[in-house]
Each structure stands twice: as C-alpha cells, then as structure tokens.
XYZ file of C-alpha atoms in Angstrom:
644
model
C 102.725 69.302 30.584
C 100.552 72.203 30.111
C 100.848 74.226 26.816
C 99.392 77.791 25.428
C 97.370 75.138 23.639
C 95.586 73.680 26.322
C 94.248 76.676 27.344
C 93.039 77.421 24.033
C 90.204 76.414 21.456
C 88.500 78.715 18.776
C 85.974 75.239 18.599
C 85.039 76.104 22.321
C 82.770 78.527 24.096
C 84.952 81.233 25.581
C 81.798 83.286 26.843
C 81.255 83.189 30.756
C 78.453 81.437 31.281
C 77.272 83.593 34.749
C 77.714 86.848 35.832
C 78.699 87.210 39.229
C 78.951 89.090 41.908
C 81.682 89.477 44.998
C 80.986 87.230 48.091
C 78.816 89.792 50.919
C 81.361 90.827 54.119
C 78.427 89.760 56.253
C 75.997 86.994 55.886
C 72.611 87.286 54.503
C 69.737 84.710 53.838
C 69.409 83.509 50.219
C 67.552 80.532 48.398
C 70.573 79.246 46.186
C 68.784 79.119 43.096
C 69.241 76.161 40.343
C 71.660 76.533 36.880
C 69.644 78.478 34.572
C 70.309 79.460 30.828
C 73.911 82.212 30.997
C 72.346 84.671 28.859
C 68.903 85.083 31.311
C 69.384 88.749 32.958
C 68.630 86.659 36.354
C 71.998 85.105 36.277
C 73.518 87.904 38.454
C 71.097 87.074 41.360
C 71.716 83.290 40.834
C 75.326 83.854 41.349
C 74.838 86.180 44.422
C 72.764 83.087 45.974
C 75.655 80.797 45.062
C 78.575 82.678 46.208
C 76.125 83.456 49.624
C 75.903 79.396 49.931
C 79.422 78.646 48.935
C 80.512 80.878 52.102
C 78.084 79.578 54.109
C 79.713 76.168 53.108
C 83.174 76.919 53.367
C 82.735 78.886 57.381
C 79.750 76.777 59.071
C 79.965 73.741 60.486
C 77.687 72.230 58.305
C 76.853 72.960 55.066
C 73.605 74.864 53.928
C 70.255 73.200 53.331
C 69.156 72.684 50.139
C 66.121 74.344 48.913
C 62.815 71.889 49.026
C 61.950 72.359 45.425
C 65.585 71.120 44.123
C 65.713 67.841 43.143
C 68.995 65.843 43.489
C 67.776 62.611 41.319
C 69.343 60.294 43.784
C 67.492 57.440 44.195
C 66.430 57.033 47.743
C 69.052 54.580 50.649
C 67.696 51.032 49.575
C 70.529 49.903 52.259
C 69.599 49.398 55.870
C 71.742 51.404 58.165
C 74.372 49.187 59.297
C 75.570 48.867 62.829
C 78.542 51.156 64.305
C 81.336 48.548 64.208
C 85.003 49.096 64.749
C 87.048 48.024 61.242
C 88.773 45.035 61.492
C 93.038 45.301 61.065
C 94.223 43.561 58.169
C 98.007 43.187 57.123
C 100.019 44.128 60.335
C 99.935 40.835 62.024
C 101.477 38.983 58.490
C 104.075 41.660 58.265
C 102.920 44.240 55.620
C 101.372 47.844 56.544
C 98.115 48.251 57.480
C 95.535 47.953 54.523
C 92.254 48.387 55.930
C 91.219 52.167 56.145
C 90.555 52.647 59.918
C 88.407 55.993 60.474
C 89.211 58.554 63.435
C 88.216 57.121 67.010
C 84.223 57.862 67.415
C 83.897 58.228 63.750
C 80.202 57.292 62.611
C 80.706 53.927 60.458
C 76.624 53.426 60.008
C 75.744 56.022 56.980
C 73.226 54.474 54.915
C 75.078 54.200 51.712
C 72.169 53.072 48.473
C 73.493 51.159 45.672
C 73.035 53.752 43.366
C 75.983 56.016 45.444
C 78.471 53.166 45.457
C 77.255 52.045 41.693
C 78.583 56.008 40.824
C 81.994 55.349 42.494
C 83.619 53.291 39.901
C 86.053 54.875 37.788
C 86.107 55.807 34.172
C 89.452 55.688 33.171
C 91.525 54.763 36.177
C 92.398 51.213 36.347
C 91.316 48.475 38.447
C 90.720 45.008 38.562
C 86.734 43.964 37.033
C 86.028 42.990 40.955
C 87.491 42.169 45.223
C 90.545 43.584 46.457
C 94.001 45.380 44.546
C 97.018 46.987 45.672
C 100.345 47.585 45.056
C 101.229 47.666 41.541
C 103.769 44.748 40.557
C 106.547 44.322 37.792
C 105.452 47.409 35.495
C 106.936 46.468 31.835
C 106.822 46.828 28.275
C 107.742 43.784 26.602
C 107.648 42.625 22.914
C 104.883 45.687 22.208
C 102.758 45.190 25.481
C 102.973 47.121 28.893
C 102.172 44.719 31.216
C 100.539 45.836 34.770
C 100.888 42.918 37.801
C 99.391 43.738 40.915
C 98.608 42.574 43.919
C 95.084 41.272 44.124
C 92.830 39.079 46.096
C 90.665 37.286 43.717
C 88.175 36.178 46.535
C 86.631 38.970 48.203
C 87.255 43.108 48.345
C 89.257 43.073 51.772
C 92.783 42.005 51.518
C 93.768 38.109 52.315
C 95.822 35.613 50.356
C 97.661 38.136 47.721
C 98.640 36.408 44.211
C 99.795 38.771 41.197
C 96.732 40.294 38.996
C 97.834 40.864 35.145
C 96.469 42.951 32.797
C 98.308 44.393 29.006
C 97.737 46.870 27.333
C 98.933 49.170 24.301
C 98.529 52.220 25.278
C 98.620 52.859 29.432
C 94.900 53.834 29.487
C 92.928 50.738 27.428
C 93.248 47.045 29.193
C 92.758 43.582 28.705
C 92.257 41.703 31.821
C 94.671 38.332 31.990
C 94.777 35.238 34.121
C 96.259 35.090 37.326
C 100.098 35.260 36.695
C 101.501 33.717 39.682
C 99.422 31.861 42.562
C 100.286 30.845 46.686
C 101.254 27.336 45.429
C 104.251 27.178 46.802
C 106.002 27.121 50.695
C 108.268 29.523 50.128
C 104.908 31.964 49.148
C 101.898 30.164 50.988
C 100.582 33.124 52.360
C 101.096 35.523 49.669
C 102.897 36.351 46.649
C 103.858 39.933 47.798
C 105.547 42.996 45.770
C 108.305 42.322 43.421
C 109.655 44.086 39.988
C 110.953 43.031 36.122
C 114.054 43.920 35.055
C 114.861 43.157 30.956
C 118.467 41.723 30.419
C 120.653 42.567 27.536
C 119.584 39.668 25.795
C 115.591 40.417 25.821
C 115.387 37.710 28.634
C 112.491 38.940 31.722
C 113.160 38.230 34.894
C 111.330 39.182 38.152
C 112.152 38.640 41.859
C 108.997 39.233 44.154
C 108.777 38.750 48.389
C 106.926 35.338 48.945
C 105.499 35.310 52.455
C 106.341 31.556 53.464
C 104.300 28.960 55.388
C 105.573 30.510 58.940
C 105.381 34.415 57.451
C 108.889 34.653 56.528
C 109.491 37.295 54.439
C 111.901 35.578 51.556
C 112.843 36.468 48.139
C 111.711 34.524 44.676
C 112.717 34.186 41.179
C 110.366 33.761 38.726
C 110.308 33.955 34.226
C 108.201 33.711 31.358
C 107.237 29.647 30.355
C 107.290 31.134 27.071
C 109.293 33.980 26.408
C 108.049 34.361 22.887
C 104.424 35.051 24.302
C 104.078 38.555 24.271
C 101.043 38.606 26.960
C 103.235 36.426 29.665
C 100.647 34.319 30.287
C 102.721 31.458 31.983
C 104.860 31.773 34.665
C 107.406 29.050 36.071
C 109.211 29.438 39.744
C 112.337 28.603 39.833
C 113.049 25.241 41.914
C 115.827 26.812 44.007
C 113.581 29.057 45.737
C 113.940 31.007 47.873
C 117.056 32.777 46.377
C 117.784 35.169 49.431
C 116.235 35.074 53.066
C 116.686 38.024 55.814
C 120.130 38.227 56.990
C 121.373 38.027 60.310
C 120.428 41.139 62.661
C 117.388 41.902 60.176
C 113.961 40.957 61.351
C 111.452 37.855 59.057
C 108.813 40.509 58.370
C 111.030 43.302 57.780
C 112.692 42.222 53.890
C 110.665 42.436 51.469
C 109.811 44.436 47.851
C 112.913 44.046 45.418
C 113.517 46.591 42.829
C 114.642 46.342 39.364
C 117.975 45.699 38.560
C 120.809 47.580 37.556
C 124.385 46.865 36.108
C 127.342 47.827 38.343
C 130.594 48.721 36.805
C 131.706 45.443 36.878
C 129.091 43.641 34.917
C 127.085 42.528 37.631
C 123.225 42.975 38.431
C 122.548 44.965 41.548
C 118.981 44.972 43.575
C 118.017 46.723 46.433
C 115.427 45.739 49.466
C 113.856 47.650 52.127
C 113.985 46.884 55.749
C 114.959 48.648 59.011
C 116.412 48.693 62.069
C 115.226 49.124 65.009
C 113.424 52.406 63.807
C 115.981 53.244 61.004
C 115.106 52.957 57.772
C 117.211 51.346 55.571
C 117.978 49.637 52.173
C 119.978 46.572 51.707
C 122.276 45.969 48.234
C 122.478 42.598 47.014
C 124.904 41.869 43.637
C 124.231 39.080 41.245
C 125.484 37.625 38.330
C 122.297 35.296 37.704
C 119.806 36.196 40.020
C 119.872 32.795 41.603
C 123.032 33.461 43.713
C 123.062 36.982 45.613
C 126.263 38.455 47.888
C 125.096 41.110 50.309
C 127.516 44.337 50.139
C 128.626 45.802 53.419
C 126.531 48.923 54.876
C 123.941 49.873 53.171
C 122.693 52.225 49.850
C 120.777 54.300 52.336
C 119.450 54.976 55.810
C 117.404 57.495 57.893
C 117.300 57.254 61.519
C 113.767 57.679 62.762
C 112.043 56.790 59.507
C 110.847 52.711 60.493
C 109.983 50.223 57.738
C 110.502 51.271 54.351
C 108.403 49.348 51.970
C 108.778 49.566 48.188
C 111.914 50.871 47.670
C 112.378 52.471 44.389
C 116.268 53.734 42.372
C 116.527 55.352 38.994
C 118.672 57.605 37.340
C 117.287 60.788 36.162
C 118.935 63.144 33.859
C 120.015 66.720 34.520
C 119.344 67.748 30.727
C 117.406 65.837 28.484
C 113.396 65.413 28.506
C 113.517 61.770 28.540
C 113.863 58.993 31.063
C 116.518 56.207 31.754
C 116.826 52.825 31.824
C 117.745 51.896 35.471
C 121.522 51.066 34.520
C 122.548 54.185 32.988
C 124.823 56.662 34.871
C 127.421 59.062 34.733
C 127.633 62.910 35.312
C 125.140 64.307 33.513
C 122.822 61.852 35.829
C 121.123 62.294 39.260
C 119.406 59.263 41.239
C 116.224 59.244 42.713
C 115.827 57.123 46.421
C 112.020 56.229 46.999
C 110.656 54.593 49.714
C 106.807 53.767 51.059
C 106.827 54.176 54.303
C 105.113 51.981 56.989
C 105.209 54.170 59.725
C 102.931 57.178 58.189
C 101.884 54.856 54.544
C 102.930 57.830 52.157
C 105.721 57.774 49.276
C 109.001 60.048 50.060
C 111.480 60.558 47.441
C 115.114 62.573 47.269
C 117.394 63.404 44.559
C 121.113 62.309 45.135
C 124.233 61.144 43.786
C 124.824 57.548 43.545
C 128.390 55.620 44.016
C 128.211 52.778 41.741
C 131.440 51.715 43.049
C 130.619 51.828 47.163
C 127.151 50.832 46.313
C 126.110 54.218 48.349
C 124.018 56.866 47.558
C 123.723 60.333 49.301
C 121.173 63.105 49.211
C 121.969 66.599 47.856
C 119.977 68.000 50.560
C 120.064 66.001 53.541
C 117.167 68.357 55.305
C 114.693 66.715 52.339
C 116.175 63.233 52.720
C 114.258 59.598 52.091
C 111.063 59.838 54.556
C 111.724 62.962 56.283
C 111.680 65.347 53.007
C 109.347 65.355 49.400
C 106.951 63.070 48.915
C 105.466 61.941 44.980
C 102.260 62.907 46.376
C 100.311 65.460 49.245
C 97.570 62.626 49.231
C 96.616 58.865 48.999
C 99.362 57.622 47.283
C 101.398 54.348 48.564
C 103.284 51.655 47.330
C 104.129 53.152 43.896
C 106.602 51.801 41.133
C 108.426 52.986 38.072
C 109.572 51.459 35.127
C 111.527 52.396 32.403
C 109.459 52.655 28.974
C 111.659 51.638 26.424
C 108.848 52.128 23.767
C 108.456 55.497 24.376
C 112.182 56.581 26.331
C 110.192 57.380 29.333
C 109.970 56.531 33.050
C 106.524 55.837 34.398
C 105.133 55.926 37.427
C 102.171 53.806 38.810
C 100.793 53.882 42.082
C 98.363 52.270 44.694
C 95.299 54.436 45.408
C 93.476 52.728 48.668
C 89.991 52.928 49.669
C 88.917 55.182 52.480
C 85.478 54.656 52.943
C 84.039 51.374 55.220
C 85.138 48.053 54.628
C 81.476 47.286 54.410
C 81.073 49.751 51.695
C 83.459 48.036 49.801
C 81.878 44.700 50.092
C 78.778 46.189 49.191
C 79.973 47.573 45.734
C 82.285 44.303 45.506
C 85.294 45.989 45.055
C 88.136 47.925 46.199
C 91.521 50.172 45.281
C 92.508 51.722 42.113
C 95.940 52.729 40.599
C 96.679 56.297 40.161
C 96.993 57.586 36.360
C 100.490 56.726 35.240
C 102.430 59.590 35.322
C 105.907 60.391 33.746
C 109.034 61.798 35.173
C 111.322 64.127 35.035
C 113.602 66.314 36.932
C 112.653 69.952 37.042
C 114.931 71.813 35.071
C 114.303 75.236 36.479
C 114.707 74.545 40.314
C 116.726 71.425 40.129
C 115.319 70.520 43.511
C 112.208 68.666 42.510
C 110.887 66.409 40.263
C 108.082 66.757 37.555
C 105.202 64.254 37.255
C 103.093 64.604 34.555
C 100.354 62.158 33.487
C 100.895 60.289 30.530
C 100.514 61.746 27.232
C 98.284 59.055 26.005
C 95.334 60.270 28.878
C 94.436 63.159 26.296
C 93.219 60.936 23.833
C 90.276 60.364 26.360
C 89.437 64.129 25.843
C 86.030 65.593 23.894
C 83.937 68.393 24.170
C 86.031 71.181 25.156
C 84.649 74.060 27.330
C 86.886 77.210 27.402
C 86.584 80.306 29.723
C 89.095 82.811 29.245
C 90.419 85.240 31.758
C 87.413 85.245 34.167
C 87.885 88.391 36.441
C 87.062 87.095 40.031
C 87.050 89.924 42.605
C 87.250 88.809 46.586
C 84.639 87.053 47.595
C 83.514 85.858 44.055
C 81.849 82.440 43.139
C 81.556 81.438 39.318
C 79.150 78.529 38.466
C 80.206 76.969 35.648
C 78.161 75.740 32.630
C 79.403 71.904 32.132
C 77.707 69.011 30.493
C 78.513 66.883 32.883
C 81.259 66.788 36.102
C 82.224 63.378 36.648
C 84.694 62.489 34.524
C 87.363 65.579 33.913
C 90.437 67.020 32.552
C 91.119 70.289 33.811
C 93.295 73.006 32.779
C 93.864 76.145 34.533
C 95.954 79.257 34.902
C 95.040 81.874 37.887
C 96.971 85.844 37.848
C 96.738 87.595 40.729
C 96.291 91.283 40.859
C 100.210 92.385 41.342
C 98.872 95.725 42.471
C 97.022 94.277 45.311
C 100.558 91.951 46.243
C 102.573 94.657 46.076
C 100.449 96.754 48.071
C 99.932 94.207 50.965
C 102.204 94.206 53.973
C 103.283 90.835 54.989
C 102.513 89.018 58.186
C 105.023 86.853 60.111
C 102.207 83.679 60.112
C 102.475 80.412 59.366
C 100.258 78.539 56.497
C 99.562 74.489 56.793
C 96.664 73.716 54.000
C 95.399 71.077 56.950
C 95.890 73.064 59.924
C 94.632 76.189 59.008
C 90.919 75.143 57.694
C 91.235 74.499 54.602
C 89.070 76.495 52.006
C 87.176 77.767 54.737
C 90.607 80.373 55.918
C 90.053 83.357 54.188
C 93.294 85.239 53.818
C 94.489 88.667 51.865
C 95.868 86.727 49.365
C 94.178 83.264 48.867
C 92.654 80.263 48.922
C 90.933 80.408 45.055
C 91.005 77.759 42.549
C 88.351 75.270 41.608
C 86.172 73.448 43.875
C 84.891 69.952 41.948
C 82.091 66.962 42.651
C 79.736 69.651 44.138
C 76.271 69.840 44.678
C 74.064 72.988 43.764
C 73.357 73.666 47.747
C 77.144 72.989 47.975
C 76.137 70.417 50.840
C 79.127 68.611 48.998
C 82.193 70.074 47.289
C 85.732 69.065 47.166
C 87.833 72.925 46.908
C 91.642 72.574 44.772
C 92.748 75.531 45.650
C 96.335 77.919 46.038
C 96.692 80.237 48.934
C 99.670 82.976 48.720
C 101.291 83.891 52.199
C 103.732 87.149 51.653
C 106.459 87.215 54.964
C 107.198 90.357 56.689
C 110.556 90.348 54.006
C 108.009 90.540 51.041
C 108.763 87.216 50.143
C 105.607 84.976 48.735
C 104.852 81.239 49.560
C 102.856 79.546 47.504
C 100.725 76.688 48.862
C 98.421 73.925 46.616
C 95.518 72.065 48.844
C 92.504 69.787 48.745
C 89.896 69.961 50.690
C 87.624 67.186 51.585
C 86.208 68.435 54.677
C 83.039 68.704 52.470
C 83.000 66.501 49.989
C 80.793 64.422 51.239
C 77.923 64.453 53.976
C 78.229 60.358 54.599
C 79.750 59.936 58.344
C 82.201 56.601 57.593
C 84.770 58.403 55.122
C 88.247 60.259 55.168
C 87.325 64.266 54.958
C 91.348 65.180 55.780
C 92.791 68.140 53.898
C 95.521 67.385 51.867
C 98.426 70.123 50.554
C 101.874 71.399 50.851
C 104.065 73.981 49.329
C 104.507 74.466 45.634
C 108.202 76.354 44.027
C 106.757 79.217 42.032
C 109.596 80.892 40.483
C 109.512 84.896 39.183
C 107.121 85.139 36.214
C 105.247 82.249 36.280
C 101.490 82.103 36.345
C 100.280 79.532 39.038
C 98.773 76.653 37.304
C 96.392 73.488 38.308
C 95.453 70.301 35.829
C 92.772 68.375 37.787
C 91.814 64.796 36.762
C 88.249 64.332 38.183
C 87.075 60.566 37.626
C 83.938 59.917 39.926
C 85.366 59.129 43.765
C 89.119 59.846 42.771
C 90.503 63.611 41.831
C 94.153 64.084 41.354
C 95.469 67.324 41.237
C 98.750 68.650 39.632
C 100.443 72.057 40.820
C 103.053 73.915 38.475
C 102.967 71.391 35.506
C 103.817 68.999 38.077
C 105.824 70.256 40.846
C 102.797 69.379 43.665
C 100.622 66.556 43.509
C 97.301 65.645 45.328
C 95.602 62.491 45.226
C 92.073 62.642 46.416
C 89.706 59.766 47.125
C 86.093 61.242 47.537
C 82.660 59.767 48.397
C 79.542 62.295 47.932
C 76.258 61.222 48.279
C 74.503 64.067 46.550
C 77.133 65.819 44.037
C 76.460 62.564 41.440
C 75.469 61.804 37.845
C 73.772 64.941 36.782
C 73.704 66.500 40.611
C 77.988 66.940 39.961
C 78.888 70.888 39.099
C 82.243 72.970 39.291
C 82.851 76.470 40.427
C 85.253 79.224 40.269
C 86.014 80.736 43.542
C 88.359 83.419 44.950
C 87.806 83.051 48.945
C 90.319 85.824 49.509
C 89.740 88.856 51.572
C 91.866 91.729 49.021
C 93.027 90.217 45.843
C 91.663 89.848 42.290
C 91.984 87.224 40.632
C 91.700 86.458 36.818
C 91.355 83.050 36.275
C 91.384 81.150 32.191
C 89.836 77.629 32.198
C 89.601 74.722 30.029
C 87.304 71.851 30.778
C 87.290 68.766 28.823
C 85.056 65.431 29.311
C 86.868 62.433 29.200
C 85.432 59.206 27.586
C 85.651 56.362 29.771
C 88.660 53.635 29.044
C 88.467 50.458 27.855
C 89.375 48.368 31.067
C-alpha cells in the first residue's frame, strides 16, 4: 500500500516543472504550445495554452487540432483501411461467455491502424503469452519454489478456438519463463477445449487440479489431472487420470452450464470440498461437491449460494479472509476470527462481483453480511475490464493473490494484425479493509516496485479551478504513480449541497465540471490533448452536508481510432474522516490500472491511442472543478520492462 515514503525522495526533483495558470470561464483561441525547458519565463503562457486545450478537450465533441508545426513522430498508416465488417461471435455457441469484443451498433470498425501503433501496444511488465490468443488465468500455484501461471490459450491464432492450458513459472510474480503446453484437447472427455480449472496442495505436498473439459458433443464435464513427476518443480508433464470424467452436470442443471472448479478446502470432517458455478433458469448459483480423493464426488443438498436474477456464474471463487491479521489464508482455514469471500464472473454483464460473508462449514452454506451488496448484484474486484479472475493462496509469502483476465477491446482484425491478444492484470494481494470492514483491499504485489527507477517528485502542487499542470517526465509509457490530492476544506465547508445524483459514466466523465471535482491525473496524452485518458475523483456534498466520493476513468478520449471501447469506467470510493484521497496508477502502454484509497476502488483500463505514443505520451495535473483548490503531491516513477 501507499506509504509517507512513496511520496517522498530527497534523490528526486521536487520543483514544479510549469507554472500555471487557472482554466479561462469562457473560451478563447490559443496555439497549445510544445514542452519547453520549466525554468523559461514563457512557461506561464505555455500552460495557459494547455489548460485552454485541455478544456477544449474535455467539453467539445472532438478534441482540438493540433498545431501544424508539432510533430507527433508517428510513422505514417502503412495499413490499408480495412472494410466495415461486423465482428464475428466467438464462445457463446460452445457454452462459455462471449470472448470477442463486439463494438456499439454503427461503430466504425475501418480505422487505419500502422504497425508502428499496434507494435507500441505490447506491454512492459504485464504478462502475456510471446504470441495468438489468452484468457482466463488457470491453477495459480507456488510449488517447490516456483509460482506457476496456467492459462487458457490458443496456440494457433489471436482469436479464441480450441483452448489447451498455457504455462509459464516464475520466481518472483513479475519475471517469466515461458513452458510447454501443459495439458492438450487429446482426449473425449476435453476435445473441444481444456477449459478453466484450479490446484489445490494436499497435506502431503501432493498437486492436484480439476479443470472443465468441453467433450466431443460440448458437454461441460469435470477432469482430474497431476504432475508425471511430482519432484519436477516446473510441472512440465501432466497425466489425466483414466477415469475421466470424475463428475458430469446433474440432473435439472443444463451441459453448458457446469463448469470452472475451485480449489479445495477441508470440511470438518476431513473431507475435500469444491465448488462449481452454474444457474438456473436465471439464478445464479454454486454447486458443493465433497470428496475424499477427488476421483469420487457426492453432491450436498441446496446449494453454497444463489442470487435470483444474476444468470451464469462463471469462475467461482471461496477464501477465507481474516478480520485481524495482514496476511492471507490458505483456503481451509476457518473459525471466528475469519470472514469468506463469494466471487463469481458473471456471464450475463462479463464483470467480477464479490461479497464478504460467513460461511457454515457444517451446512455447506454461506450467507452475505449485507445482502443489498450480495454475489452479482453488489461490489465488484474491479470498475473496469476485469473477468475471469483467480486467487491462490501464496504459501511462500502468507499471501492471497489475485490474477485476472484483461480482454482486448479493439478489432479482432487489429489483433491479428499485431498477432496477439489479452493480458493478465498485475497480481494483486488481498486483504480485508480493516477500517470499514465492508470492503476488501487489493494492492499490487510488492515485488512490482522492484521495476521502479528514476523517480520524479512534485510536492504539494497548488491547483486552483480550472488549472492544468504539464508535467516534466522522461517518458509516459510505462508508469508507477503515486498520488495524494487535499481539497481546500474552506471551500467544502463553505459549499451548500445539492440533492443530485453522480454516475462517473452517466454524467460525462471528465468533461462535468462540478463545485467540487473531477481532478486527478489524466495519462497516455498527446500535447494537443487529441488523446488523453483522465483518472480522476469527483466530490458530491448532499443537501445533509454529507460528501461522496467517486474514482473514474475516462476513455472517451483516449484515443481518436473509430473501432475501440471509449466507455467511462468508475464507482464510489469509502473515504473515511481524515483521510487524504489517494490514486496509484499503473500505466503500461494500452493497459492503465488505477487504485483508489490504497485499494478500496479499482479501474482497469484497456486503451488504444494513435498519437499519445513513444515520445508523443505526456501526463497532466488537472483540477476541472468550478470552486475548489486543490493541492495535489506526486510521485512518478518509470518502470523497467519485465522479463517475460
């Protein structure tokens, strides 16, 4: 989480690197001017230009032309325009949810994308496979002083098809070593796809994993499958065994409706518990199979959870979490100083809801502390693109970890072009928040900051209404941002509050100016700020003086190509008395995820600009509200690209 220390470093510059000046009430026509040196008495006009542009961005309809003298070193479209096609489904009809990204009716599919734009797209230190088509992440593990990452993965082209498991190791979460394909379609039982499954470690070091085989007719069935060698540490060999499949869908549940087992967990009376998801009709629900030897499974009566109105849920997830400690749990452990965690993906809407309950080890039923935030209808990991995620317990490091699917939402054709497609989200820890008790806390991984070099401090920038700060960055592709914003308590007091209601998508985005908000950071922008992606707060104080807090992303902007997802992303964040509002932003080329109140609010972002690249990316400091100041203290680090 975010420390005193990350916002400080006597090795850094702490000098603002513009002056500025507040945003003009009324328009006015300006040249935005290029980044020149911070000490040149011209910065103060530069900035006015900026913060004239950046407003211009945020309220037209399109965003302002750049000047003909600046150059934006992009090489020129060396890609014909394609033809407007309509995408092609992929998925629904073999029982899984949709994984082609299928733009709004009448969207514009044809924008000449060059190879140097889609060469920029690749990640620096996110994972993904060297080339074709990933998604969900598979089987997460630490064994004999390896994690090991299986996912699903389509070895033949960058559109999903014939799904085996992908297998990569590492030491530590961020470096990886590419592996042979750990388990194949070579079998009836999984002829048309080896689908999501999950480890579990058994008292005696043994690995197991059960996985969803899609059979020769699409039957959704469940496998067991184990090490050849269990004294290879990388896993290279796997064997399925002969008595597969060990369970098929029970009676009233439908053949393409069972499928992603979890981890297992001991039950009071010694035996191993799983659970599946599935539905009926449109109630989501979660079966509970015991075992003694995961070859032989007894269905319990009812179910460990349900939601009327929620359809398919995918990927179930169940861990304990604890109420005191820092740490994670291993998957069996419970008792009362323990709450457990329901996750599900689900089908119907393809985003991740999670609650925190209390868990009946005895009934084999868990119940939500709040059932107005239950499974599906309540908190979600993530305000973005984030699907199909999975945690482990990290017995190395007495941690749960959380990895997660990050899709593609750009053109099919795009992604054939650049010959690959999908990452996985930084693994991110968590916890349960030990000041509301209502949330949990997701954190990347410690192990991300050893990616970090030349630190760029600004401390407490004063940003009056209106204002825009440029600021001074080597580069702006690859991230780590740390930032704490203090609004002017005066000014809040002072206010009177409105009975209105704020929705980060609804209401504009970045471009709704209200007393109190938006202002953050907007990232992967161009100089004309053609292109910029805004991570932003906005403050809403009720008619009772209450304030609500709100953390978006806006991609309305980020990009001036026609065939990709602009949506703005956001929800609420808990801000309790005394506490500075605080953003970490990991920017790595077309994927930014965000991170509200050390955690509280996440926002995954998958963004496509055509101009705000290489040496063309730049950040800024804005406060787009109408009354308040805002100080604002920054620290920027550039991350060194992974070994993957």
């Amino acid at each position: 989480m975010a420390s005193s220390s990350d916002l400080e470093n006597p090795n850094a510059s702490s000098a603002l690197p513009y002056s500025y000046t507040p945003l003009p009430d009324g328009e006015q026509t300006a040249e935005p001017a290029v980044v020149l040196h911070p000490k040149k008495a011209v910065a103060i006009l530069v900035c006015a230009f900026l913060s004239v542009g950046f407003l211009v961005a945020l309220i037209g309809n399109s965003g302002p032309l750049l000047p003909k003298n600046l150059n934006t070193n992009v090489a020129p479209s060396t890609v014909a325009t394609p033809a407007k096609t309509t995408p092609l489904s992929r998925g629904v009809d073999k029982g899984v949810s949709e994984k082609a990204f299928r733009p709004k009716l009448g969207a514009d599919n044809s924008f000449p994308w060059s190879s140097n734009m889609l060469d920029w797209q690749r990640t620096g230190f996110h994972f993904q496979p060297e080339k074709n088509w990933m998604n969900d992440p598979n089987g997460p593990v630490f064994y004999k002083g390896w994690y090991h990452l299986f996912y699903q993965y389509h070895p033949d082209a960058p559109v999903w098809g014939k799904i085996v498991w992908g297998h990569a190791v590492s030491k530590d979460l961020i470096n990886w070593r590419h592996l042979p394909i750990a388990m194949e379609t070579d079998e009836w039982y999984d002829e048309q796809g080896v689908w999501t499954g999950s480890a579990t470690i058994l008292p005696d070091g043994q690995l197991v994993v059960l996985y969803t085989g899609s059979t020769n007719e699409s039957v959704q069935v469940q496998n067991l499958a184990y090490p050849a060698d269990p004294n290879d540490p990388l896993l290279i060999n796997w064997v399925k065994y002969p008595g597969n499949p060990v369970l098929v869908p029970p009676p009233g549940i439908d053949d393409k409706d069972f499928r992603d087992p979890t981890t297992a967990w001991k039950t009071p009376e010694g035996k191993w518990r799983i659970t599946i998801g599935s539905k009926i009709n449109k109630t989501g629900i979660s079966l509970v199979y015991d075992t003694v030897d995961f070859k032989t499974f007894e269905l319990l009566d009812g179910v460990l959870h349900a939601v009327p109105g929620t359809g398919m849920w995918e990927c179930v997830d169940f861990y304990p979490i604890s109420k005191q400690a820092e740490n994670g749990l291993d998957t069996s452990v419970d008792g009362p100083g323990v709450k457990h965690i329901v996750k599900a993906s689900m089908d119907d809407d393809r985003h991740d809801y999670y609650a925190i309950g209390t868990y009946d080890a005895y009934k084999g039923k868990w119940t939500p502390d709040n059932p107005t935030l239950d499974v599906g209808i309540g908190l979600r990991y993530d305000y973005g693109i984030y699907y199909a995620s999975k945690t482990f317990y990290d017995q190395n490091k007495n941690r749960r970890v959380l990895w997660s699917w990050i899709k593609e939402t750009d053109t099919e054709a795009s992604d054939i072009s650049k010959g690959w497609a999908s990452l996985m989200g930084v693994p991110r820890t968590i916890l349960l928040d030990k000041k509301t008790k209502s949330n949990i806390i997701q954190w990347p991984v410690e192990e991300i900051t050893a990616l970090r070099t030349d630190a760029t401090v600004f401390k407490k920038l004063v940003l009056e209404a209106g204002a825009l700060v440029p600021l001074n960055l080597p580069a702006a592709s690859q991230l780590d941002i740390v930032a704490e914003f203090e609004l002017d308590e005066a000014t809040v007091q002072r206010l009177n509050g409105a009975d209105v209601a704020y929705d980060c998508a609804q209401n504009g985005g970045a471009a709704t100016r209200g007393a109190l908000g938006p202002f953050g950071l907007s990232v992967l922008a161009h100089d004309g700020l053609v292109e910029h992606t805004p991570v932003y707060f906005y403050v809403a104080k009720a008619v009772d003086g209450s304030l609500k807090t709100f953390f978006c992303a806006d991609q309305s902007r980020s990009s001036t190509a026609t065939d990709v997802d602009k949506s703005i992303y956001g929800n609420i964040v808990p801000v309790l008395k005394g506490e500075k509002l605080s953003m970490r932003i990991l920017v790595d080329h077309s994927i930014v995820e965000s991170f509200a109140q050390e955690g509280r609010t996440c926002i995954t972002s998958r963004v496509y600009p055509t101009k705000a690249i290489y040496n063309n990316a730049r950040m800024f400091l804005f406060n787009n509200a109408t009354a308040a100041t805002v100080t604002a203290s920054v620290n920027v680090w550039q991350m060194k690209s992974a070994d993957i």
